[in-house]
XYZ file of C-alpha atoms in Angstrom:
168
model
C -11.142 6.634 13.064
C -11.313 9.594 10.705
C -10.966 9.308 6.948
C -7.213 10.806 7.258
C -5.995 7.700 9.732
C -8.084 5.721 7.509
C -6.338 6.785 4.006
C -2.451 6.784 5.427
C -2.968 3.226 6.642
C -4.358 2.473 3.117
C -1.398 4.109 1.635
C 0.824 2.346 4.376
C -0.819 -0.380 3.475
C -0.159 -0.867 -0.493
C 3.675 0.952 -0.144
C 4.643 -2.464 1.927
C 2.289 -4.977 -0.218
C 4.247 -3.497 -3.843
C 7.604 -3.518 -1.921
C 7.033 -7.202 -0.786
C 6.147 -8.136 -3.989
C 8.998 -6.538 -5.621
C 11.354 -7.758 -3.326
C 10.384 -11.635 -3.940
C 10.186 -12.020 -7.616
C 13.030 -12.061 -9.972
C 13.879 -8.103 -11.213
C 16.814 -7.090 -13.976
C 19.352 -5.717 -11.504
C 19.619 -1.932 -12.747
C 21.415 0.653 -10.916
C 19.085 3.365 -11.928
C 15.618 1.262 -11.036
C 17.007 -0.109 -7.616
C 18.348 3.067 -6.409
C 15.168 4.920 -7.661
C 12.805 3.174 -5.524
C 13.949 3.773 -2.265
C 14.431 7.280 -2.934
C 10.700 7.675 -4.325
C 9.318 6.198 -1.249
C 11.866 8.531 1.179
C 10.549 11.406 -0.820
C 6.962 10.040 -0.172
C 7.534 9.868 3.108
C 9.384 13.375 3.604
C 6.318 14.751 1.773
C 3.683 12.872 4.110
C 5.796 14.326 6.574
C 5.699 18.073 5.741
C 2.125 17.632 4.860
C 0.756 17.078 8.299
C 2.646 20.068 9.647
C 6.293 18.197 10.501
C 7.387 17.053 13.539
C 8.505 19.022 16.888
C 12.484 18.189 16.497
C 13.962 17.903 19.851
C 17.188 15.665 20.873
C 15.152 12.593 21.822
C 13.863 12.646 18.620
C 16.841 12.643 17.000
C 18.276 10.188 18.852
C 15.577 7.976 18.139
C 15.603 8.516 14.612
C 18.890 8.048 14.274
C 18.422 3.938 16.105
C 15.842 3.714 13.883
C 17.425 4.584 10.655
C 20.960 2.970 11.667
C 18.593 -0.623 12.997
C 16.916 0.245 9.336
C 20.262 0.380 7.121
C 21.870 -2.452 8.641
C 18.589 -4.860 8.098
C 18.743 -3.343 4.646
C 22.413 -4.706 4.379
C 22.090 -7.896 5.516
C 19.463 -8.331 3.091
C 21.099 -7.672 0.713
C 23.873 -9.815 1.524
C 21.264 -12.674 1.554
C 19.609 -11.252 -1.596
C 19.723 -14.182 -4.623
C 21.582 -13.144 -7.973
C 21.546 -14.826 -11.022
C 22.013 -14.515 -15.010
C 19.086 -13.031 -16.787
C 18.045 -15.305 -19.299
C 19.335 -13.296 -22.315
C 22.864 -13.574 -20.345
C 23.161 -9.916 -20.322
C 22.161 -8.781 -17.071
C 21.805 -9.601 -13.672
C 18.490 -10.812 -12.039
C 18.192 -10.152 -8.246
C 15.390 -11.375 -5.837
C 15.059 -11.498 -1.814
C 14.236 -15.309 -0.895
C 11.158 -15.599 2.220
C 14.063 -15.135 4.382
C 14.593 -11.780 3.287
C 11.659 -11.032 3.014
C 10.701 -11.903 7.023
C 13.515 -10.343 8.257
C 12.238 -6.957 6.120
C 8.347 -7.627 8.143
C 10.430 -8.106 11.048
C 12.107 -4.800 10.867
C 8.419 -3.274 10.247
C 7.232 -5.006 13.862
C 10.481 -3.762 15.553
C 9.811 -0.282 14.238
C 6.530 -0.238 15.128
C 7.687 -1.493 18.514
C 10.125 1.232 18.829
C 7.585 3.694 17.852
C 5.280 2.967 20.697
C 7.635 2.718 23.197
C 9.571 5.464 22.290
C 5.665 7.680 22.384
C 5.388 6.200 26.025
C 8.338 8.107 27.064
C 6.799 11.260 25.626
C 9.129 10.983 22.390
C 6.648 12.240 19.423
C 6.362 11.859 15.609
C 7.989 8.536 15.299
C 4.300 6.708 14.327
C 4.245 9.234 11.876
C 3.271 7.174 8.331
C 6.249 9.560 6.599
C 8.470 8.718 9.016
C 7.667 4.878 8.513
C 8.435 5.647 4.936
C 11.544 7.108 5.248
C 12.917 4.360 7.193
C 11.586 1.749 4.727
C 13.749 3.583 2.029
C 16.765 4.027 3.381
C 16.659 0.026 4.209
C 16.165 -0.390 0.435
C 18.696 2.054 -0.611
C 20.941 0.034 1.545
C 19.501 -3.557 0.580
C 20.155 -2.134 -3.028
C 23.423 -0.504 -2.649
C 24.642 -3.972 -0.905
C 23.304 -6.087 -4.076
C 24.957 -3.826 -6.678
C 28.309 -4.256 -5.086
C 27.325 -8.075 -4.731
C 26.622 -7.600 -8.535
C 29.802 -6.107 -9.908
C 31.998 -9.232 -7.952
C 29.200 -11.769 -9.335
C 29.803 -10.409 -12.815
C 33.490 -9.869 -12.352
C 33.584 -13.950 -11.127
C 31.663 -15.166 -13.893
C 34.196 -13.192 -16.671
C 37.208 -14.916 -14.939
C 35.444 -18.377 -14.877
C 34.996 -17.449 -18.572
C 38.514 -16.581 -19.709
C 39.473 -19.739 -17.795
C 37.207 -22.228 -19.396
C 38.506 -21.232 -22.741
């Protein structure tokens, strides 16, 4: 293994440790911050991409891309269906977290893809084990993941203003 395989699995590596993490502790839900992250790590990835000198575009690979990301957004929406919400503690806000259910069906996706990836390479379909690749799936599963919890948030919030006005 050379020092370049070596450093993208690092980086591979510590992108899904700090995303695990993130997604299984309790976070303000912020439009801004859970939109931002998924775009940060597509843009990683695009970058990683370009960086190693892209990737020969032919239909199979689109097709294949195009499973991937689609098998990618809808994970990313049924995790955030299952996401947890709850009051922040000043009352203000919303706090969001993915429970270990969540957060196995998110390593699950990460098997699958890697799954694809090979067997897609067997039938001479390149690119797809590509760490920026990788990375650009993992974001747009938690731009959708996040997009699904804000939605989830505004009925949550609009709920707890009726129970509210009723109670008084």
């Amino acid at each position: 293994m050379d020092i370049s395989t070596l450093a993208t699995a690092l980086i591979s590596l510590i992108v899904i440790v700090w995303l695990s993490i993130r997604q299984t502790t309790w976070r303000p839900l912020i439009a801004g911050r859970a939109l931002r992250t998924p775009l940060i790590v597509m843009l990683v990835g695009a970058a990683m991409t370009a960086a190693s000198g892209g990737i020969p575009v032919t239909a199979p690979w689109v097709g294949a891309v195009a499973i991937e990301l689609l098998l990618g957004a809808a994970v990313g929406a049924v995790i955030g269906l299952m996401a947890h919400l709850r009051p922040a503690e000043d009352g203000g806000r919303l706090e969001a977290r993915n429970g270990i259910g969540g957060l196995l069906i998110w390593l699950g996706l990460i098997a699958v893809r890697i799954g694809l990836g090979a067997a897609f390479a067997a039938v001479g379909v390149v690119g797809l084990q590509a760490p920026g690749t990788i990375l650009i799936l993992l974001g747009v599963n938690r731009l959708t993941r996040s997009a699904v919890m804000l939605v989830r948030a505004r009925s949550f919030a609009a709920q707890r203003t009726d129970a509210a006005v009723l109670s008084r």
